[in-house]
CSV table of C-alpha atoms and ligand atoms in Angstrom, one decimal:
chain,number,residue,atom,x,y,z
A,81,MET,CA,0.0,0.0,-0.1
A,82,ASN,CA,1.4,3.2,-0.9
A,83,ASP,CA,0.6,5.6,2.0
A,84,ASP,CA,1.4,9.0,0.1
A,85,VAL,CA,-1.4,8.6,-2.2
A,86,LEU,CA,-5.1,8.7,-1.8
A,87,LEU,CA,-7.7,7.6,-3.9
A,88,VAL,CA,-10.8,10.4,-3.8
A,89,HIS,CA,-14.0,9.4,-5.7
A,90,GLY,CA,-15.8,12.3,-6.3
A,91,GLY,CA,-19.5,13.9,-6.5
A,92,THR,CA,-20.5,12.9,-3.0
A,93,PRO,CA,-21.2,15.5,-0.4
A,94,VAL,CA,-19.5,16.0,2.8
A,95,GLU,CA,-22.1,15.3,5.2
A,96,GLY,CA,-21.4,15.1,9.2
A,97,GLU,CA,-19.6,16.2,12.0
A,98,ILE,CA,-15.8,16.5,12.9
A,99,ARG,CA,-14.1,18.1,15.8
A,100,VAL,CA,-11.1,20.4,15.4
A,101,ARG,CA,-8.6,21.0,18.3
A,102,GLY,CA,-5.8,23.1,19.3
A,103,ALA,CA,-4.4,25.8,16.4
A,104,LYS,CA,-1.3,24.6,14.6
A,105,ASN,CA,0.0,28.2,14.7
A,106,LEU,CA,-0.3,28.2,18.2
A,107,VAL,CA,0.5,25.3,20.1
A,108,PRO,CA,4.3,24.5,19.1
A,109,LYS,CA,4.9,28.6,20.2
A,110,ALA,CA,3.3,28.0,23.5
A,111,MET,CA,5.6,24.9,23.7
A,112,VAL,CA,8.3,26.6,23.1
A,113,ALA,CA,7.4,29.3,25.3
A,114,ALA,CA,7.8,26.3,28.3
A,115,LEU,CA,11.4,26.5,27.6
A,116,LEU,CA,11.5,29.9,29.3
A,117,GLY,CA,9.7,28.8,32.7
A,118,SER,CA,11.5,27.8,35.4
A,119,ALA,CA,8.7,25.1,36.6
A,120,PRO,CA,6.6,22.3,34.1
A,121,SER,CA,3.9,23.8,31.8
A,122,ARG,CA,0.4,21.8,31.1
A,123,LEU,CA,-0.9,22.3,27.3
A,124,ARG,CA,-4.2,21.0,26.5
A,125,ASN,CA,-6.1,20.7,23.1
A,126,VAL,CA,-3.0,19.6,21.8
A,127,PRO,CA,-3.6,18.1,17.9
A,128,GLU,CA,-1.8,15.5,16.8
A,129,ILE,CA,-0.1,17.2,14.0
A,130,ARG,CA,3.8,16.8,12.4
A,131,ASP,CA,4.7,20.6,13.4
A,132,VAL,CA,3.5,19.5,17.1
A,133,ARG,CA,5.9,16.2,16.8
A,134,VAL,CA,8.8,18.4,15.1
A,135,VAL,CA,8.9,20.8,18.2
A,136,ARG,CA,8.3,17.8,20.8
A,137,GLY,CA,11.2,16.4,19.5
A,138,LEU,CA,13.5,19.6,19.4
A,139,LEU,CA,12.5,20.1,23.1
A,140,GLN,CA,13.3,16.7,24.1
A,141,LEU,CA,16.5,17.3,22.2
A,142,HIS,CA,17.6,20.4,24.6
A,143,GLY,CA,16.7,18.7,27.9
A,144,VAL,CA,12.9,19.3,27.9
A,145,THR,CA,10.6,16.3,29.0
A,146,VAL,CA,7.5,16.6,27.1
A,147,ARG,CA,5.2,13.6,28.6
A,148,SER,CA,1.3,13.5,28.0
A,149,GLY,CA,-0.5,14.5,30.5
A,150,GLU,CA,-3.9,12.5,32.0
A,151,GLU,CA,-6.5,14.1,29.6
A,152,PRO,CA,-6.0,13.4,25.7
A,153,GLY,CA,-4.8,16.0,24.2
A,154,GLU,CA,-2.4,17.2,27.2
A,155,LEU,CA,1.3,18.0,27.4
A,156,VAL,CA,3.4,18.1,30.6
A,157,LEU,CA,6.7,20.0,29.7
A,158,ASP,CA,9.4,20.4,32.3
A,159,PRO,CA,12.1,22.5,31.1
A,160,SER,CA,14.1,22.4,34.6
A,161,ARG,CA,17.0,20.5,32.8
A,162,VAL,CA,17.8,22.7,29.6
A,163,GLU,CA,20.7,21.6,28.0
A,164,SER,CA,22.8,22.4,24.4
A,165,ALA,CA,21.9,19.7,22.0
A,166,ASN,CA,23.9,17.9,19.3
A,167,VAL,CA,23.5,20.4,16.4
A,168,ALA,CA,23.7,17.0,14.3
A,169,ASP,CA,20.5,16.1,16.1
A,170,ILE,CA,19.0,19.6,16.0
A,171,ASP,CA,20.1,19.2,11.9
A,172,ALA,CA,17.5,16.2,11.6
A,173,HIS,CA,14.7,18.6,12.0
A,174,ALA,CA,16.2,20.5,9.4
A,175,GLY,CA,13.3,21.6,6.8
A,176,SER,CA,10.6,20.2,8.9
A,177,SER,CA,8.8,23.6,9.8
A,178,ARG,CA,9.1,27.6,10.3
A,179,ILE,CA,9.2,26.9,14.2
A,180,PRO,CA,12.8,26.2,15.0
A,181,ILE,CA,13.5,29.6,14.5
A,182,LEU,CA,11.5,30.6,17.8
A,183,PHE,CA,13.9,28.5,19.7
A,184,CYS,CA,16.5,31.3,19.2
A,185,GLY,CA,15.2,34.0,22.1
A,186,PRO,CA,14.5,31.1,24.7
A,187,LEU,CA,17.5,29.4,24.2
A,188,LEU,CA,20.1,32.5,24.4
A,189,HIS,CA,18.2,33.2,27.5
A,190,ARG,CA,18.5,29.3,29.1
A,191,LEU,CA,22.1,28.8,27.5
A,192,GLY,CA,23.6,31.8,26.1
A,193,HIS,CA,23.4,30.2,22.8
A,194,ALA,CA,21.4,28.5,19.9
A,195,PHE,CA,22.1,26.7,16.8
A,196,ILE,CA,18.9,26.9,14.2
A,197,PRO,CA,18.9,24.7,11.7
A,198,GLY,CA,17.3,25.6,8.0
A,199,LEU,CA,13.6,26.4,8.3
A,200,GLY,CA,11.0,24.3,6.4
A,201,GLY,CA,6.8,25.6,6.0
A,202,CYS,CA,5.0,26.1,2.8
A,203,ASP,CA,6.5,26.8,-0.4
A,204,ILE,CA,4.4,29.6,-0.9
A,205,GLY,CA,7.0,32.4,-1.7
A,206,GLY,CA,10.5,33.1,-0.4
A,207,ARG,CA,9.7,32.9,3.2
A,208,PRO,CA,12.9,35.3,4.2
A,209,VAL,CA,13.7,35.6,8.1
A,210,ASP,CA,15.5,38.9,7.5
A,211,PHE,CA,12.9,40.6,10.3
A,212,HIS,CA,14.1,38.0,13.2
A,213,PHE,CA,17.4,38.1,12.7
A,214,ASP,CA,17.5,42.2,12.7
A,215,VAL,CA,15.5,42.4,16.0
A,216,LEU,CA,17.8,39.3,17.5
A,217,ARG,CA,20.4,41.6,17.2
A,218,GLN,CA,18.7,44.6,18.4
A,219,PHE,CA,18.6,42.4,21.7
A,220,GLY,CA,22.1,41.9,21.4
A,221,ALA,CA,22.3,39.0,19.8
A,222,VAL,CA,25.7,37.8,17.5
A,223,ILE,CA,24.5,35.6,14.4
A,224,GLU,CA,27.1,33.8,12.8
A,225,LYS,CA,25.8,31.8,9.7
A,226,ARG,CA,26.9,28.6,9.0
A,227,ALA,CA,26.8,26.0,6.5
A,228,ASP,CA,23.3,24.0,8.1
A,229,GLY,CA,21.8,26.7,9.8
A,230,GLN,CA,22.6,29.8,11.9
A,231,TYR,CA,24.9,30.0,15.4
A,232,LEU,CA,23.5,32.5,17.7
A,233,GLU,CA,25.3,34.0,20.9
A,234,ALA,CA,24.5,36.7,23.6
A,235,PRO,CA,28.0,37.9,24.8
A,236,ARG,CA,26.1,41.3,26.8
A,237,GLY,CA,23.0,39.5,27.3
A,238,LEU,CA,19.7,40.5,26.0
A,239,ARG,CA,18.2,43.5,26.7
A,240,GLY,CA,14.8,45.2,25.5
A,241,CYS,CA,14.9,47.6,22.8
A,242,LYS,CA,12.5,49.7,20.2
A,243,ILE,CA,11.3,47.7,17.4
A,244,ARG,CA,9.4,48.7,14.4
A,245,LEU,CA,8.6,46.0,12.0
A,246,PRO,CA,8.6,46.7,8.6
A,247,TYR,CA,5.4,44.7,7.8
A,248,PRO,CA,3.2,42.5,10.9
A,249,SER,CA,4.7,39.6,10.4
A,250,VAL,CA,3.3,36.5,12.7
A,251,GLY,CA,6.7,34.8,13.1
A,252,SER,CA,8.8,37.8,14.0
A,253,THR,CA,5.9,39.5,16.3
A,254,GLU,CA,6.3,36.0,18.3
A,255,GLN,CA,10.2,36.3,17.7
A,256,VAL,CA,10.4,39.3,19.9
A,257,LEU,CA,8.0,38.2,22.3
A,258,LEU,CA,9.6,35.2,23.6
A,259,THR,CA,13.0,37.1,23.7
A,260,ALA,CA,11.7,40.2,25.3
A,261,VAL,CA,9.7,38.6,28.2
A,262,LEU,CA,13.0,37.8,29.7
A,263,ALA,CA,15.2,40.6,28.5
A,264,GLU,CA,17.0,43.4,30.3
A,265,GLY,CA,14.1,46.4,30.5
A,266,VAL,CA,11.3,47.6,28.2
A,267,THR,CA,10.8,46.9,24.9
A,268,GLU,CA,8.3,48.4,22.6
A,269,LEU,CA,6.9,46.6,18.9
A,270,ALA,CA,5.6,48.7,16.4
A,271,ASN,CA,3.4,47.5,13.6
A,272,ALA,CA,3.5,44.2,15.7
A,273,ALA,CA,1.2,41.1,14.2
A,274,VAL,CA,-2.0,40.7,16.4
A,275,GLU,CA,-3.5,37.4,14.9
A,276,PRO,CA,-5.8,35.6,17.6
A,277,GLU,CA,-2.9,33.2,17.6
A,278,ILE,CA,-0.4,35.8,18.8
A,279,GLU,CA,-3.2,36.9,21.6
A,280,ASP,CA,-3.0,33.3,22.7
A,281,LEU,CA,0.9,33.2,22.7
A,282,ILE,CA,0.3,36.4,25.0
A,283,CYS,CA,-1.9,34.9,27.3
A,284,VAL,CA,0.4,32.2,27.9
A,285,LEU,CA,3.4,34.2,29.0
A,286,GLN,CA,1.0,36.6,30.9
A,287,LYS,CA,0.3,33.1,33.1
A,288,MET,CA,3.8,32.8,33.2
A,289,GLY,CA,4.6,36.1,35.2
A,290,ALA,CA,5.3,37.9,32.0
A,291,ILE,CA,4.2,41.7,31.5
A,292,ILE,CA,2.3,42.1,28.0
A,293,SER,CA,0.3,45.1,26.8
A,294,MET,CA,-1.1,45.4,23.4
A,295,ASP,CA,-1.9,49.1,22.0
A,296,THR,CA,-5.1,50.2,19.9
A,297,ASP,CA,-2.3,50.8,17.0
A,298,ARG,CA,-0.8,47.1,17.3
A,299,THR,CA,2.1,48.4,19.4
A,300,ILE,CA,3.0,45.9,21.8
A,301,ARG,CA,5.0,46.5,24.8
A,302,ILE,CA,7.2,43.9,27.2
A,303,THR,CA,9.0,44.8,30.2
A,304,GLY,CA,11.2,42.3,31.1
A,305,VAL,CA,11.2,40.0,34.2
A,306,ASP,CA,13.8,38.3,36.0
A,307,LYS,CA,12.0,34.6,36.1
A,308,LEU,CA,8.9,33.1,34.5
A,309,GLY,CA,6.9,30.3,36.0
A,310,GLY,CA,5.2,27.4,34.1
A,311,TYR,CA,1.6,27.6,32.6
A,312,THR,CA,-1.3,25.8,32.2
A,313,HIS,CA,-3.4,26.5,29.3
A,314,ARG,CA,-5.9,25.1,26.9
A,315,ALA,CA,-4.7,26.0,23.4
A,316,LEU,CA,-7.6,28.4,21.1
A,317,PRO,CA,-9.1,26.2,18.5
A,318,ASP,CA,-7.7,25.9,14.6
A,319,ARG,CA,-9.8,28.3,12.9
A,320,LEU,CA,-7.7,27.1,9.5
A,321,GLU,CA,-8.7,23.8,10.1
A,322,ALA,CA,-12.7,24.8,10.5
A,323,ALA,CA,-12.4,26.8,7.5
A,324,SER,CA,-10.9,24.2,5.3
A,325,TRP,CA,-14.1,21.6,6.3
A,326,ALA,CA,-16.6,24.9,5.8
A,327,CYS,CA,-15.1,25.1,2.4
A,328,ALA,CA,-15.2,21.2,1.8
A,329,ALA,CA,-19.2,21.8,2.6
A,330,LEU,CA,-19.7,24.4,-0.2
A,331,ALA,CA,-17.7,22.9,-2.8
A,332,THR,CA,-19.6,20.0,-2.5
A,333,LYS,CA,-23.0,21.1,-1.2
A,334,GLY,CA,-22.6,19.2,2.0
A,335,SER,CA,-23.2,20.0,5.5
A,336,VAL,CA,-20.3,19.6,8.4
A,337,TYR,CA,-20.6,20.2,11.7
A,338,VAL,CA,-17.2,21.5,13.3
A,339,HIS,CA,-17.0,20.4,16.9
A,340,GLY,CA,-14.6,23.1,18.6
A,341,ALA,CA,-14.7,25.8,15.5
A,342,SER,CA,-15.1,29.4,17.5
A,343,GLN,CA,-16.9,32.6,15.6
A,344,ARG,CA,-14.4,34.5,17.4
A,345,GLU,CA,-11.4,34.3,15.7
A,346,MET,CA,-13.6,33.4,12.3
A,347,MET,CA,-15.5,36.4,11.9
A,348,THR,CA,-14.0,37.6,8.7
A,349,PHE,CA,-14.3,34.3,7.4
A,350,LEU,CA,-17.9,34.0,8.2
A,351,ASN,CA,-18.8,37.4,6.8
A,352,VAL,CA,-17.0,36.0,3.4
A,353,PHE,CA,-18.6,32.7,3.6
A,354,ARG,CA,-22.3,34.3,3.8
A,355,LYS,CA,-21.3,36.2,1.0
A,356,VAL,CA,-20.6,33.4,-1.3
A,357,GLY,CA,-24.0,31.8,-0.4
A,358,GLY,CA,-22.8,29.3,2.5
A,359,GLU,CA,-25.1,29.3,5.5
A,360,PHE,CA,-23.8,28.5,8.7
A,361,GLU,CA,-25.2,28.2,12.5
A,362,VAL,CA,-23.1,29.1,15.7
A,363,ASP,CA,-24.0,26.9,18.9
A,364,ASP,CA,-21.8,26.6,22.3
A,365,ALA,CA,-19.5,23.7,21.5
A,366,GLY,CA,-18.9,24.6,17.4
A,367,ILE,CA,-20.4,25.9,14.0
A,368,ARG,CA,-22.2,24.2,11.4
A,369,PHE,CA,-21.3,24.7,7.8
A,370,TRP,CA,-23.6,23.9,5.1
A,371,HIS,CA,-24.6,24.7,1.1
A,372,PRO,CA,-28.4,25.5,1.2
A,373,GLY,CA,-29.0,24.8,-2.7
A,374,GLY,CA,-28.7,27.3,-5.4
A,375,PRO,CA,-26.4,29.3,-7.0
A,376,LEU,CA,-23.2,30.5,-5.2
A,377,ASN,CA,-21.9,33.7,-5.9
A,378,ALA,CA,-18.8,35.1,-7.1
A,379,ILE,CA,-16.6,38.0,-5.1
A,380,ALA,CA,-14.0,39.7,-4.4
A,381,LEU,CA,-11.5,38.7,-2.1
A,382,GLU,CA,-8.2,40.5,-0.5
A,383,THR,CA,-6.1,38.4,1.6
A,384,ASP,CA,-4.8,40.3,4.4
A,385,VAL,CA,-3.0,40.3,8.0
A,386,HIS,CA,-5.9,40.2,11.1
A,387,PRO,CA,-8.7,40.9,11.3
A,388,GLY,CA,-8.8,40.6,7.8
A,389,PHE,CA,-9.2,37.4,5.7
A,390,GLN,CA,-6.3,35.3,6.9
A,391,THR,CA,-4.2,34.1,3.8
A,392,ASP,CA,-4.2,30.5,5.0
A,393,TRP,CA,-8.2,30.6,4.1
A,394,GLN,CA,-7.3,31.5,0.6
A,395,GLN,CA,-6.6,28.7,-1.1
A,396,PRO,CA,-9.5,26.4,0.1
A,397,LEU,CA,-11.6,29.1,-0.6
A,398,VAL,CA,-10.8,29.3,-4.0
A,399,VAL,CA,-12.0,25.9,-4.5
A,400,ALA,CA,-15.3,26.7,-3.6
A,401,LEU,CA,-15.4,30.1,-6.1
A,402,THR,CA,-15.0,27.8,-8.6
A,403,GLN,CA,-18.3,26.7,-8.4
A,404,ALA,CA,-19.5,30.3,-8.1
A,405,SER,CA,-22.0,32.1,-10.7
A,406,GLY,CA,-19.4,34.8,-12.2
A,407,LEU,CA,-16.2,35.8,-12.1
A,408,SER,CA,-14.3,36.3,-8.4
A,409,ILE,CA,-11.1,38.6,-8.2
A,410,VAL,CA,-8.8,37.1,-6.1
A,411,HIS,CA,-5.8,39.2,-4.3
A,412,GLU,CA,-3.3,37.6,-2.3
A,413,THR,CA,-1.4,40.4,-0.4
A,414,VAL,CA,0.6,38.3,2.3
A,415,TYR,CA,2.3,35.9,-0.2
A,416,GLU,CA,4.0,36.2,-3.4
A,417,SER,CA,3.4,32.6,-4.7
A,418,ARG,CA,0.4,31.5,-3.2
A,419,LEU,CA,-1.8,31.3,-6.0
A,420,GLY,CA,0.5,28.5,-8.2
A,421,PHE,CA,-1.7,25.6,-6.8
A,422,THR,CA,-4.7,26.8,-9.3
A,423,GLU,CA,-2.5,25.0,-11.9
A,424,ALA,CA,-4.0,22.0,-11.3
A,425,LEU,CA,-7.5,23.2,-10.7
A,426,ASN,CA,-7.3,24.3,-14.3
A,427,GLN,CA,-6.3,20.9,-15.2
A,428,MET,CA,-9.3,19.5,-13.4
A,429,GLY,CA,-11.6,21.8,-15.7
A,430,ALA,CA,-11.5,24.7,-13.2
A,431,ARG,CA,-11.3,28.5,-15.2
A,432,ILE,CA,-8.5,30.5,-13.2
A,433,GLN,CA,-6.2,33.5,-14.5
A,434,LEU,CA,-3.6,34.4,-13.0
A,435,TYR,CA,-2.2,38.0,-13.1
A,436,ARG,CA,0.9,39.8,-11.8
A,437,GLU,CA,-1.0,43.1,-11.1
A,438,CYS,CA,-2.7,43.9,-7.7
A,439,LEU,CA,-6.7,43.1,-8.5
A,440,GLY,CA,-7.7,45.2,-5.3
A,441,GLY,CA,-7.2,48.0,-3.5
A,442,THR,CA,-5.7,46.5,-0.3
A,443,PRO,CA,-1.9,48.0,-0.1
A,444,CYS,CA,0.7,45.0,-1.6
A,445,ARG,CA,4.4,44.5,-1.3
A,446,PHE,CA,4.0,42.6,-4.8
A,447,GLY,CA,2.3,44.8,-7.2
A,448,GLN,CA,4.8,45.4,-10.6
A,449,ARG,CA,7.2,42.7,-9.1
A,450,ASN,CA,6.4,39.9,-11.7
A,451,PHE,CA,4.9,38.0,-9.4
A,452,LEU,CA,1.2,36.3,-10.2
A,453,HIS,CA,-0.5,36.9,-7.0
A,454,SER,CA,-3.8,37.9,-8.1
A,455,ALA,CA,-6.5,35.5,-10.0
A,456,VAL,CA,-9.7,35.6,-12.1
A,457,VAL,CA,-11.9,32.5,-11.0
A,458,SER,CA,-15.0,32.0,-13.8
A,459,GLY,CA,-17.8,29.7,-12.4
A,460,PRO,CA,-19.3,27.5,-12.3
A,461,THR,CA,-17.1,25.0,-13.5
A,462,THR,CA,-17.3,21.1,-13.7
A,463,LEU,CA,-14.1,19.7,-12.3
A,464,GLN,CA,-12.8,16.5,-13.6
A,465,GLY,CA,-10.8,14.1,-10.7
A,466,GLY,CA,-6.9,13.6,-11.9
A,467,ASP,CA,-3.5,13.2,-10.9
A,468,LEU,CA,-3.1,15.9,-8.3
A,469,VAL,CA,0.6,16.6,-6.4
A,470,ILE,CA,0.3,18.4,-3.4
A,471,PRO,CA,2.5,21.5,-3.5
A,472,ASP,CA,2.1,23.1,0.3
A,473,LEU,CA,-0.1,22.3,3.0
A,474,ARG,CA,-3.6,24.3,2.4
A,475,GLY,CA,-3.0,23.8,-1.4
A,476,GLY,CA,-2.9,20.0,-0.7
A,477,PHE,CA,-6.1,20.3,1.3
A,478,SER,CA,-7.5,22.0,-1.3
A,479,TYR,CA,-7.0,19.7,-3.9
A,480,LEU,CA,-8.8,16.9,-1.6
A,481,ILE,CA,-11.8,19.6,-1.8
A,482,ALA,CA,-11.3,19.6,-5.3
A,483,ALA,CA,-11.4,15.8,-5.9
A,484,LEU,CA,-14.3,15.7,-3.4
A,485,ALA,CA,-16.2,18.1,-5.6
A,486,ALA,CA,-15.1,16.6,-8.9
A,487,GLU,CA,-16.5,13.8,-11.0
A,488,GLY,CA,-14.8,10.8,-11.3
A,489,THR,CA,-11.8,9.3,-9.1
A,490,SER,CA,-8.1,11.5,-8.3
A,491,ARG,CA,-5.1,10.2,-7.3
A,492,VAL,CA,-3.9,12.9,-4.8
A,493,HIS,CA,0.2,12.1,-4.2
A,494,GLY,CA,2.2,13.3,-1.5
A,495,ILE,CA,-0.7,13.6,1.1
A,496,GLY,CA,1.8,13.1,4.2
A,497,LEU,CA,2.4,16.6,4.2
A,498,ILE,CA,-1.3,17.8,5.2
A,499,ASN,CA,-0.6,15.9,8.5
A,500,ARG,CA,1.6,18.8,9.1
A,501,GLY,CA,-1.6,21.3,9.9
A,502,TYR,CA,-4.7,18.4,10.0
A,503,GLU,CA,-5.3,16.2,12.6
A,504,ASN,CA,-6.1,12.6,11.5
A,505,PHE,CA,-7.9,14.1,8.2
A,506,ILE,CA,-8.5,11.2,6.4
A,507,GLU,CA,-10.8,9.6,9.3
A,508,LYS,CA,-12.5,12.8,9.4
A,509,LEU,CA,-13.0,12.4,5.4
A,510,GLU,CA,-14.3,8.8,5.8
A,511,ASP,CA,-16.5,10.6,8.9
A,512,LEU,CA,-18.0,12.8,6.5
A,513,GLY,CA,-19.0,10.1,3.8
A,514,ALA,CA,-16.1,10.9,1.3
A,515,LYS,CA,-15.4,7.6,-1.1
A,516,VAL,CA,-11.1,7.4,-0.1
A,517,GLU,CA,-9.1,4.3,-0.4
A,518,ARG,CA,-5.4,3.8,-0.1
A,519,PRO,CA,-4.5,2.5,-3.5
B,244,LIG,C1,3.8,28.2,11.6
B,244,LIG,C2,2.8,29.7,11.5
B,244,LIG,O1,2.1,30.4,12.4
B,244,LIG,N1,2.8,29.9,10.1
B,244,LIG,C3,1.6,30.7,9.7
B,244,LIG,C4,2.7,32.6,10.0
B,244,LIG,O2,3.9,32.1,9.2
B,244,LIG,P1,5.1,33.2,9.4
B,244,LIG,O3,5.5,33.8,10.7
B,244,LIG,O4,6.5,32.7,8.3
B,244,LIG,O5,4.5,34.5,8.1
B,244,LIG,P2,4.9,36.3,8.4
B,244,LIG,O6,3.9,36.5,9.2
B,244,LIG,O7,5.9,36.1,9.1
B,244,LIG,O8,4.6,36.6,7.0
B,244,LIG,C5,4.2,37.0,6.2
B,244,LIG,C6,4.9,38.1,5.3
B,244,LIG,O9,6.2,38.8,6.0
B,244,LIG,C7,7.3,38.5,5.0
B,244,LIG,N2,8.2,38.0,6.2
B,244,LIG,C8,8.3,37.6,7.3
B,244,LIG,C9,9.5,37.4,8.0
B,244,LIG,C10,10.6,37.7,7.7
B,244,LIG,O10,11.4,37.6,8.4
B,244,LIG,N3,10.7,38.8,6.4
B,244,LIG,C11,9.6,38.8,5.5
B,244,LIG,O11,9.4,39.2,4.4
B,244,LIG,C12,6.6,37.2,4.5
B,244,LIG,O12,7.7,36.4,3.4
B,244,LIG,C13,5.6,37.2,4.4
B,244,LIG,O13,5.1,37.7,2.9
B,244,LIG,O14,2.0,33.7,9.2
B,244,LIG,C14,1.8,33.5,8.3
B,244,LIG,C15,0.8,34.6,8.0
B,244,LIG,O15,-0.3,34.8,9.0
B,244,LIG,C16,0.6,32.3,7.9
B,244,LIG,O16,-0.1,32.2,6.7
B,244,LIG,C17,1.2,30.6,8.6
B,244,LIG,O17,0.3,29.8,8.5
B,245,LIG,C1,1.4,28.6,5.8
B,245,LIG,C2,1.3,27.9,6.4
B,245,LIG,O1,2.2,27.2,7.3
B,245,LIG,P1,3.8,27.3,7.9
B,245,LIG,O2,4.1,28.5,8.1
B,245,LIG,O3,3.9,27.1,9.0
B,245,LIG,O4,4.2,27.1,6.6
B,245,LIG,C3,-0.3,27.8,6.8
B,245,LIG,O5,-0.5,27.0,7.9
B,245,LIG,O6,-0.8,28.0,5.8
């Protein structure tokens, strides 16, 4: 059996219930934050995804014990014996995810040095980390580029500083938070990212004893403290996974109840979902998403930083837009190369044209720089099953949605990548009545 290929027999609406657990874009960061504590931490609602397994391995390499807690999805992290790790062992995790770079601040605080391997993450743009290293230098870190990664030291310790990010980068904001909380003095971070996962990380750090404020102009101020304790925290739900299943319901004319989905973090998505013609109902335990019948509406969509339309929602929604009547306009302003996945959709019968121009009013760094970062989606189109090779995490799930909506059977190759951010997605597909099988 080839466990990296999935056969998807399309044409059946997804119907039923699934559960989402803690957010892929918070849980690994909260695990890294435990490194900063002088006492054990307890993290709940942890999903079984690859990004969590990567960080668990990296923490254990550095002497942190990570064990399962009493309740399902609970981790207990004990940082009392943090130690240097063997570079070759760290390197084994090179290319696995974005998270290793967030070890810089905590390891500099705990050990006075850090080695960071090459990063992974979705291939949706250059994914530079210049902002990260700029802010670390401002704190006092000395960074040496080596063949297999970056070696950092803090010869004079880490001191608070005044930072303005060139762009509200999520990872760079997290880099500042995880470094500033134990740095000497006050740090001011202007033009910070304020995604819900950032706010949840601030809650984690505050529980540990950090002093962090967020101003109305997205300026975050951190007053360094001498010591942090442990935390007990239940991670916020994964709004990205929840939206992905909602788009599957829309594209296949189905109905999915997502246990654990939270309206608060999904308000912008819910507005767009409703404009396209989807229906949803919120209750205390989750959200039901369904296609009410009749035509879907084409829309104009621009991705942006929070509270704008989250870029990670874009790819699954584009598949649903192939089923909408009329011309939809999509302007991807966060990543320069996040529309490449549409080529395979066109081969299935979609009609999506990409443009270098900014097709929208949101200020964008990619206009006139030769990036195909806008799209016009003409629909509705009938999709035919085909051979699909997964390019990235959200593009991969989007291909599953397209295969579910298509006539005939699709072979989806490289499905292992989807485990990075979607817990037990094959079981969930089966729970929703999807006709999938391993060849
Ligand atoms: C593990 C995780 O949390 N991943 C999320 C995180 O990625 P990540 O933290 O990598 O995304 P950023 O917010 O940093 O990136 C946004 C933009 O800033 C640019 N940039 C970023 C850093 C830098 O040093 N230099 C630079 O130019 C990027 O190229 C990109 O164009 O936020 C993204 C934006 O919400 C999400 O799509 C990802 O799911
Ligand atoms: C881009 C994403 O993840 P990462 O930053 O981990 O590549 C994503 O979750 O859509």
